[in-house]
XYZ file of C-alpha atoms in Angstrom:
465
model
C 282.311 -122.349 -14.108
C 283.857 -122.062 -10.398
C 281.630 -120.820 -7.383
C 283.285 -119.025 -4.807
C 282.437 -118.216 -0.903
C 281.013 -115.157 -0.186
C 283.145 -114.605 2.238
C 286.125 -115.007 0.526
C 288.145 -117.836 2.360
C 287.091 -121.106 1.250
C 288.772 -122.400 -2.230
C 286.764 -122.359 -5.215
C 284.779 -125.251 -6.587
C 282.905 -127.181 -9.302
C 279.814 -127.255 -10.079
C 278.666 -130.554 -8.425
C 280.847 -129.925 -5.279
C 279.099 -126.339 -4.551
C 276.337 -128.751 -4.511
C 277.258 -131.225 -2.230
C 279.188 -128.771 -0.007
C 276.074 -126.159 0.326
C 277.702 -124.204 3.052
C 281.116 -122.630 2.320
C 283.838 -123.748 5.001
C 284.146 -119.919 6.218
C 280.615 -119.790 6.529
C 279.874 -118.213 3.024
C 277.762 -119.143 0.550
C 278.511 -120.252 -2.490
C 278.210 -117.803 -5.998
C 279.448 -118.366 -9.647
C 282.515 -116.989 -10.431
C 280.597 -114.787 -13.204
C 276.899 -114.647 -13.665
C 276.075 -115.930 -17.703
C 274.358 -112.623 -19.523
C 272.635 -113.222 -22.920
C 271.891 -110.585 -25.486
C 268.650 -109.220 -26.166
C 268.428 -111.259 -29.515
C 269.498 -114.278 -27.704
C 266.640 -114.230 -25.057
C 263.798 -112.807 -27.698
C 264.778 -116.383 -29.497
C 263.326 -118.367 -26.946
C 260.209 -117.240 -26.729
C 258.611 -120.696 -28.617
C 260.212 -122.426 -26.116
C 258.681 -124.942 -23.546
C 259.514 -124.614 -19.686
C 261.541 -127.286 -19.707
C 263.399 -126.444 -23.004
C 263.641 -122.727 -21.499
C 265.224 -124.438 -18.196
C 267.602 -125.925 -20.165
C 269.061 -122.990 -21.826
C 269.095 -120.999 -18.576
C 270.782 -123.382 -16.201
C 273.048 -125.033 -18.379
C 275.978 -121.986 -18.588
C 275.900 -122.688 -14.688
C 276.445 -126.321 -15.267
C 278.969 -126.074 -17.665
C 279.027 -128.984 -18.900
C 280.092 -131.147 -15.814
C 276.414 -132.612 -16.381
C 276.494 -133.672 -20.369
C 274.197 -131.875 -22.347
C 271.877 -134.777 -22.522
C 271.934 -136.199 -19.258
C 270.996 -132.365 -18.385
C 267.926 -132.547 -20.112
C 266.808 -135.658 -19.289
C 266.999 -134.708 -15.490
C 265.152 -131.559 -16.353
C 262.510 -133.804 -18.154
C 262.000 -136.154 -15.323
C 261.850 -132.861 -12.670
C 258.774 -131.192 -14.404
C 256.815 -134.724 -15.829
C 255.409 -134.458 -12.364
C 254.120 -131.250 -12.387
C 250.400 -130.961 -12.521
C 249.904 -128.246 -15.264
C 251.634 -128.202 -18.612
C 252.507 -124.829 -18.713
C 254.372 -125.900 -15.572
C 254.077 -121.893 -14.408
C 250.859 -120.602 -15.899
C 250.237 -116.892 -15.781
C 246.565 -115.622 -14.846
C 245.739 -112.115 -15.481
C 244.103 -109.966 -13.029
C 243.892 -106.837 -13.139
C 245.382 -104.444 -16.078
C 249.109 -105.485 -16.293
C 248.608 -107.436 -13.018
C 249.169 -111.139 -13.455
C 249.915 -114.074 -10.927
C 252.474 -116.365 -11.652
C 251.054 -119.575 -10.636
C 253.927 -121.545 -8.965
C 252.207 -124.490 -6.755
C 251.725 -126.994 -9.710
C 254.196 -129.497 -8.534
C 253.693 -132.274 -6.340
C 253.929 -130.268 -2.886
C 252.086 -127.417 -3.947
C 254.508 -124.717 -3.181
C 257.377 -123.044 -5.277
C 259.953 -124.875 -3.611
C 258.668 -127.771 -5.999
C 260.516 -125.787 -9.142
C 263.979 -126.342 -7.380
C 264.035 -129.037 -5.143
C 262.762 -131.773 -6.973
C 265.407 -130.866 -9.746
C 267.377 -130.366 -6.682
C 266.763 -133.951 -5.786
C 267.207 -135.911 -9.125
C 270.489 -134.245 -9.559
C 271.474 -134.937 -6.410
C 270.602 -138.840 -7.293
C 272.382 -138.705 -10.278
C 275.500 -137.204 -8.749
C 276.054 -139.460 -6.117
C 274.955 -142.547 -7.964
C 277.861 -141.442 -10.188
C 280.226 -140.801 -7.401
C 279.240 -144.453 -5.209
C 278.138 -141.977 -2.789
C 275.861 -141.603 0.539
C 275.242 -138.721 2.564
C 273.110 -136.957 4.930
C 270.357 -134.509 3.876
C 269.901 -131.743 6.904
C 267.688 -128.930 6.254
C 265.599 -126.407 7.885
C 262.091 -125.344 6.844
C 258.981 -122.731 7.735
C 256.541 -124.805 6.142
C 256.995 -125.911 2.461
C 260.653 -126.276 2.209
C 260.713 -129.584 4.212
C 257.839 -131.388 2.017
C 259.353 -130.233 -1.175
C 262.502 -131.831 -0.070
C 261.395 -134.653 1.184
C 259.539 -135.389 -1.952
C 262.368 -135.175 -4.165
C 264.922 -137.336 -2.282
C 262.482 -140.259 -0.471
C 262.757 -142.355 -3.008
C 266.834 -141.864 -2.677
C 268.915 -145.216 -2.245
C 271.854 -142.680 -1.461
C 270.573 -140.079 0.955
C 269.148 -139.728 4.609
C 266.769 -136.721 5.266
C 266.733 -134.760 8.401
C 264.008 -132.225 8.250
C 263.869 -129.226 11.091
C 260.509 -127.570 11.332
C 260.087 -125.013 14.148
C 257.123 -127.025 16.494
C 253.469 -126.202 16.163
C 254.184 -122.676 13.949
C 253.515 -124.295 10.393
C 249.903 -125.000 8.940
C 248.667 -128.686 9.830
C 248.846 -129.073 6.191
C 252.287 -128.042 5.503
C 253.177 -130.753 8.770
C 251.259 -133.072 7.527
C 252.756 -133.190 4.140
C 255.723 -134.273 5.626
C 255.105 -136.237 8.519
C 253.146 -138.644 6.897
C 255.868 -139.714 4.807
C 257.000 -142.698 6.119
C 260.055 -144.312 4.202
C 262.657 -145.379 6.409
C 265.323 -143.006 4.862
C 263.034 -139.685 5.981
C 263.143 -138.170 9.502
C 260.929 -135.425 10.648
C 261.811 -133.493 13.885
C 260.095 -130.873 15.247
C 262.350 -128.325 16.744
C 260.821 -126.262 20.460
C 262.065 -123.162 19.005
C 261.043 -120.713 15.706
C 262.417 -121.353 11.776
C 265.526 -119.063 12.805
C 266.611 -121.374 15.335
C 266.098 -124.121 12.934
C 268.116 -122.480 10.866
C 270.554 -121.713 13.211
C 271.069 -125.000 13.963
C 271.540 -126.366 10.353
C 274.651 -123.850 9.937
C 276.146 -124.516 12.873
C 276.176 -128.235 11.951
C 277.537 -128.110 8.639
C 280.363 -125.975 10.231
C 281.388 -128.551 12.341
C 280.346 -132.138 10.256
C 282.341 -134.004 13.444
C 278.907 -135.410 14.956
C 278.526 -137.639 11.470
C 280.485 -140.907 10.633
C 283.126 -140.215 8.708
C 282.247 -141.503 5.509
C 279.241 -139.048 5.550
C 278.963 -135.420 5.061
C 276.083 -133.006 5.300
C 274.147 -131.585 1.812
C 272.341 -128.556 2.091
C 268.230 -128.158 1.259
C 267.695 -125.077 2.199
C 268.461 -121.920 -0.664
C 272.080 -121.711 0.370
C 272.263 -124.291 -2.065
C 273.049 -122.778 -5.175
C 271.162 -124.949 -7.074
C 267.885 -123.941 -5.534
C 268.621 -120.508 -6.729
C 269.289 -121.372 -10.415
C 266.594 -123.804 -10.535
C 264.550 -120.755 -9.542
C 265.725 -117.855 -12.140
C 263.977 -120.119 -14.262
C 260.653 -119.065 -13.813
C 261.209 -114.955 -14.190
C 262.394 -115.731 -18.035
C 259.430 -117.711 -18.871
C 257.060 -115.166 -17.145
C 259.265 -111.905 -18.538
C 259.273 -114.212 -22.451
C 255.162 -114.946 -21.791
C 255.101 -111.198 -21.593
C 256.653 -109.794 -24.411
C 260.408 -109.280 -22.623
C 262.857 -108.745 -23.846
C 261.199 -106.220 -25.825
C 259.409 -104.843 -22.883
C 260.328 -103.859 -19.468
C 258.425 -106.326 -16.711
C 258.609 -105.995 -12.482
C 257.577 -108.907 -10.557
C 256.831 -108.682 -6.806
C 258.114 -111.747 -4.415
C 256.404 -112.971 -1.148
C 259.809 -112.897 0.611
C 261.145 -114.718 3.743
C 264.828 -116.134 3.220
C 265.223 -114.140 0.319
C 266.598 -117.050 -2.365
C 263.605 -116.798 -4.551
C 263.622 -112.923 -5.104
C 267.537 -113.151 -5.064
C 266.982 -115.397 -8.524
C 264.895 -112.095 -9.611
C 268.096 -110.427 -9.115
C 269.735 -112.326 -11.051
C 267.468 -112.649 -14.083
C 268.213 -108.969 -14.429
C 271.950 -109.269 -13.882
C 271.465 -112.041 -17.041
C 269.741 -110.002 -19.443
C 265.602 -109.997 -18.735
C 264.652 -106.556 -18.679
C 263.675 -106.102 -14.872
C 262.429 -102.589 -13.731
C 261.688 -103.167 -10.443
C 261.571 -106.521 -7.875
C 259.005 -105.575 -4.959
C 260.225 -107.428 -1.863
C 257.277 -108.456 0.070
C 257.101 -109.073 4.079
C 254.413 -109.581 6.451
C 255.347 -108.374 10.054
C 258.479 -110.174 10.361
C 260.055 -107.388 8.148
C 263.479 -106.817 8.471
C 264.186 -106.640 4.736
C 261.424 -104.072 4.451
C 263.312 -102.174 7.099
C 266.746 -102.646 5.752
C 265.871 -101.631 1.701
C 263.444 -98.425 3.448
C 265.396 -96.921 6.141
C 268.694 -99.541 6.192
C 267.851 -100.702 9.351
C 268.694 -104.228 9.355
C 268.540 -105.341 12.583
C 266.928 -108.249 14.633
C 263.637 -108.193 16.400
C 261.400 -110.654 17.916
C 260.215 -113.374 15.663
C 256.634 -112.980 15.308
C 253.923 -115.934 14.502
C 251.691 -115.285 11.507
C 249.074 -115.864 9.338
C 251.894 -116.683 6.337
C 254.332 -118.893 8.567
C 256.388 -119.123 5.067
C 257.848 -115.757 5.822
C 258.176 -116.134 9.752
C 262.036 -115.813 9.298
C 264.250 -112.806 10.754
C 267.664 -113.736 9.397
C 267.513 -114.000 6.019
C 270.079 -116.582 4.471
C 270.118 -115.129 0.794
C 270.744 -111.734 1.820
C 274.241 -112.738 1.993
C 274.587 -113.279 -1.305
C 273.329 -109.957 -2.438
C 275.292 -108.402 -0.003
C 278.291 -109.703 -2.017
C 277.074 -108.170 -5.078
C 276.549 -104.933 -3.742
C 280.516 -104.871 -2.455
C 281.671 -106.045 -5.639
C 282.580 -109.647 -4.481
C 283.958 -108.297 -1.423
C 284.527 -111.403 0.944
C 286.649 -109.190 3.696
C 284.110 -106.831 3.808
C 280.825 -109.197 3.995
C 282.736 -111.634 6.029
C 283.159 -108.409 8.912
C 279.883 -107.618 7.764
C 278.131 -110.896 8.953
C 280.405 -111.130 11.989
C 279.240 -108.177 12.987
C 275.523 -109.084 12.408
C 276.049 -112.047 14.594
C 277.614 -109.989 17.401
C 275.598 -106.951 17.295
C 272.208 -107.922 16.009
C 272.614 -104.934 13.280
C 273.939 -104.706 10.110
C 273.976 -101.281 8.295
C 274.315 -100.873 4.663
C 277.357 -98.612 2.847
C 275.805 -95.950 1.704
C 276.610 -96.977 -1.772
C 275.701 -100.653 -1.870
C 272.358 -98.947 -0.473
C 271.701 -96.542 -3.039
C 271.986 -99.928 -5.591
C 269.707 -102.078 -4.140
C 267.264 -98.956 -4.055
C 267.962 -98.795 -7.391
C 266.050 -102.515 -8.134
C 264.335 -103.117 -5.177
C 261.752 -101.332 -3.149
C 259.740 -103.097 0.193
C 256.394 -103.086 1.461
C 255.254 -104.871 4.405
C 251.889 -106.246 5.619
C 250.596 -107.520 8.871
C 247.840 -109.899 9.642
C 244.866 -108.428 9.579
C 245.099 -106.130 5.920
C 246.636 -109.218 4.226
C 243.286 -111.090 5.458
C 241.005 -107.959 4.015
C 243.402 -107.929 1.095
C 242.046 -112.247 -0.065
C 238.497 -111.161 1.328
C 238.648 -108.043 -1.272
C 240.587 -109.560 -4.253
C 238.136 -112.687 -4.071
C 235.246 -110.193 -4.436
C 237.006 -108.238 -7.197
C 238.153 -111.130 -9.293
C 236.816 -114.274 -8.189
C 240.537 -115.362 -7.559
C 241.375 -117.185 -4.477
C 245.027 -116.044 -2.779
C 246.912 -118.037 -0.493
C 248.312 -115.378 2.521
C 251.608 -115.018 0.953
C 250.412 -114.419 -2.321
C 248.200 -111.710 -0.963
C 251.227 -109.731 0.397
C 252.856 -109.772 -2.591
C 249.965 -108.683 -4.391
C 248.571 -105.693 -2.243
C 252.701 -104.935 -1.689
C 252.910 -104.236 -5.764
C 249.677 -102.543 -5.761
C 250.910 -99.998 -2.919
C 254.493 -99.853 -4.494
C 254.311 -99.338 -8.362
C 253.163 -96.230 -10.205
C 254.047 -97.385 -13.970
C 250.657 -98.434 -15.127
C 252.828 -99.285 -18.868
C 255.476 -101.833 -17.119
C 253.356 -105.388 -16.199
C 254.047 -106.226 -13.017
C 254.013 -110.459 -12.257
C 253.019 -111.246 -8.660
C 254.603 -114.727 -7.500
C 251.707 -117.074 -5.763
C 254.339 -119.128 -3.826
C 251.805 -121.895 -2.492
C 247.913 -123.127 -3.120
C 245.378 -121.540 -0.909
C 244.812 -124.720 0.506
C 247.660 -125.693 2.327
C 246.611 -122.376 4.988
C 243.220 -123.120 6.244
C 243.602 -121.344 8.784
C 244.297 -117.977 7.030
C 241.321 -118.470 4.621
C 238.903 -118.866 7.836
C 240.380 -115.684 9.129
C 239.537 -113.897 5.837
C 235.889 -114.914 6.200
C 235.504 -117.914 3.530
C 233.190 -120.391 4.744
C 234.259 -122.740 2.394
C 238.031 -123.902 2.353
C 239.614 -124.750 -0.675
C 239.988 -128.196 -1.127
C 243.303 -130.396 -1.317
C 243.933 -132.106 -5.067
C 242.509 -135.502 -5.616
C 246.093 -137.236 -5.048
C 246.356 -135.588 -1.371
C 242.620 -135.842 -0.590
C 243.177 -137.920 2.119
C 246.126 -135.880 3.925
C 244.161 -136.031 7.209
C 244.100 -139.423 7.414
C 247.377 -140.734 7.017
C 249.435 -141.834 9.731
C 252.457 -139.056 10.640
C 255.628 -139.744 12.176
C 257.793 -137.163 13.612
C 259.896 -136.715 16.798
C 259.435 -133.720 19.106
C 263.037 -132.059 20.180
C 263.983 -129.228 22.399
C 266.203 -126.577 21.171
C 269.432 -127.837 21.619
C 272.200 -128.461 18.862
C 273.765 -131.698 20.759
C 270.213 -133.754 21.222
C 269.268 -133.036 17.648
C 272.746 -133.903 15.865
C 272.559 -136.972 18.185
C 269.167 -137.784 16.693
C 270.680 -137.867 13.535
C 273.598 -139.614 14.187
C 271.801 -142.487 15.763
C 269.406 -143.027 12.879
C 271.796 -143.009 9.901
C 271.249 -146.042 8.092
């Protein structure tokens, strides 16, 4: 298997080296060559299977065998041992053909846990392999960063860099990473939004000059492949718990960067029987805007009540962009140039009329998503975390085919927002689990810096160990 730049200028590479590159040289991301498919009978055979043995069979045509078979599995073992449920990704019922796909089992308590704590015992075992050290840099709106950090501390091999946009993520998401305090983990809090932390990240891995030289960058953040396929995952086990593939299913995604409904996409493209993938936004809704009236274009970054999906430029998008062209790197590569000139990117009228054809939008702000957790609480007894809630009410507003189930994705545990669940008129806020009870009293470390891509890659190239 070879992955390829979406852009279409950068040579193609292995498996592990997509990896470790993250970020194409032209400024692409990185895509398999060709996407695996399985038949109908292939997928209806797994439907015994255990997460983990279901993980295996989906990631490993990605893979292709540059991991052995064994060592594969083992890795996959060790990922979800530390997950706090054993059906890893239970499904809860709701409503009729309305179920929530529990995804904040793992040790962070937030999807990211599915991909980058595989993510981060891969990476272990590649560059134990390969005698290697390098330099972690990512960017996060809240959950990213902890996942991450969780699943590489413990790494002889790496140094973590973690962006967070100052003061506009929960005090629990913060603290869940500032108050981890091995020597190889670096917080820094950015004066600026998750975009510019973002920003930032890209721009360094496009020029890698500010490191030593026998260092390079490794990407976090979903333009790693692997976070993707770590994340397609998930939608078989959900679509198999649910009768696919001899049913149709539709799943609705709190979206922000757009990686984890992008792995939706891709589920399809492999064989589960998708009918439709609900992309869910909360004000900051430019891919609401784009898939309604194809008007992607930037706007001012607003702070909300699900800081997970405070993001304007969505990285992912890229990649389904490429899809839509046909794997047509000229054309996304003007595409994204333009973007960055213009502040508007404009759909063919074609590669339109196919992402209408598996995605629709809805978008929330503030104050319904709050009435949306006061009302389901009432209804069901179920607590939502904000997120959650706007991918709930954005299915419910959506969807008309009361015969097709449709799986909402709860992307973090109600506790790590407080905040929200005050708003939405709980007097009582969830609590943390046992092992975290006593987030509020740990010492944090971080370091305050101002926007500015010189001080921060200075930061990190004085405190490489």
């Amino acid at each position: 298997m070879k992955y390829i730049s979406t852009r279409g200028q950068s040579p193609a590479l292995s498996f592990e080296d997509a990896m470790l590159a993250g970020l194409a040289s032209d400024g692409g991301l990185y895509v398999p060559e060709k996407i695996p498919q399985f038949s109908k009978e292939e997928i209806a055979s797994w439907a015994s299977l255990s997460y983990q043995e279901l993980a295996f069979k989906v990631m490993s045509p990605f893979v292709d065998g540059e991991v052995p078979d064994d060592e594969l599995r083992e890795l996959i073992q060790k990922t979800y041992s530390t997950f706090r449920h054993d059906a890893i990704a239970p499904l809860v019922q709701t409503a009729h053909n309305e179920f929530i796909l529990e995804l904040f089992h793992g040790p962070t308590l937030a999807f990211k846990d599915f991909a980058l704590q595989f993510l981060g015992n891969l990476l272990d075992y590649v560059l134990k392999k390969k005698d290697q050290r390098v330099v972690i840099m990512g960017a996060t709106s809240g959950d990213t960063g902890s996942a991450a950090i969780e699943g590489c501390r413990h790494s002889d091999n790496v140094d973590i860099f973690i962006l967070h946009p100052h003061n506009r993520v929960s005090e629990v998401q913060r603290r869940q990473m500032t108050t981890v305090l091995q020597k190889n983990v670096f917080n820094l809090a950015l004066e600026g939004n998750f975009d510019d932390c973002q920003n930032m990240v890209k721009s360094s891995f496009g020029d890698q000059s500010f490191l030593p030289p026998d260092r390079q960058l490794v990407a976090v953040n979903s333009i790693n492949w692997v976070r993707i396929m770590a994340q397609i995952v998930y939608y078989f086990y959900a679509g198999l718990a649910l009768d696919a593939p001899h049913r149709a299913v539709s799943f609705s995604v709190p979206t922000g960067n757009f990686g984890d409904i992008f792995a939706g996409y891709l589920a399809k493209k492999m064989g589960l029987p998708i009918d439709r993938l609900v992309i869910a936004t909360n004000a900051n809704d430019i891919l609401h805007r784009c898939i309604s009236n194809n008007d992607h274009s930037l706007e001012t970054l607003v702070q909300s009540l699900s800081p997970s999906m405070d993001i304007m430029v969505s990285s992912n998008f890229e990649r389904m962009l490429f899809d839509l062209y046909d794997q047509d790197g000229g054309a996304i590569n003007n595409l994204m140039l333009n973007f960055k000139t213009t502040g508007k990117l404009i759909l063919s009228d074609l590669a339109l009329t196919k992402a209408r054809a598996v995605f629709t939008s809805y978008r929330l702000d503030d104050k319904t998503m709050t009435q949306v957790m006061t009302h389901f609480w009432e209804a069901t007894g179920y607590l939502l975390d904000p997120h959650t809630a706007i991918g709930v009410e954005a299915a419910r507003k959506t969807l008309y085919r009361q015969d097709i189930p449709v799986v909402c994705l709860s992307t973090a545990h109600p506790a790590k927002f407080p905040e929200s669940i005050r708003k939405a008129g709980f007097s009582n806020e969830p609590e943390l689990p046992r092992y975290m009870a006593d987030l509020f009293d740990r010492k944090e470390s971080y370091s305050v810096q101002p926007n500015n891509i010189e001080v921060v890659q200075q930061f990190i190239a004085d405190n490489i160990r």
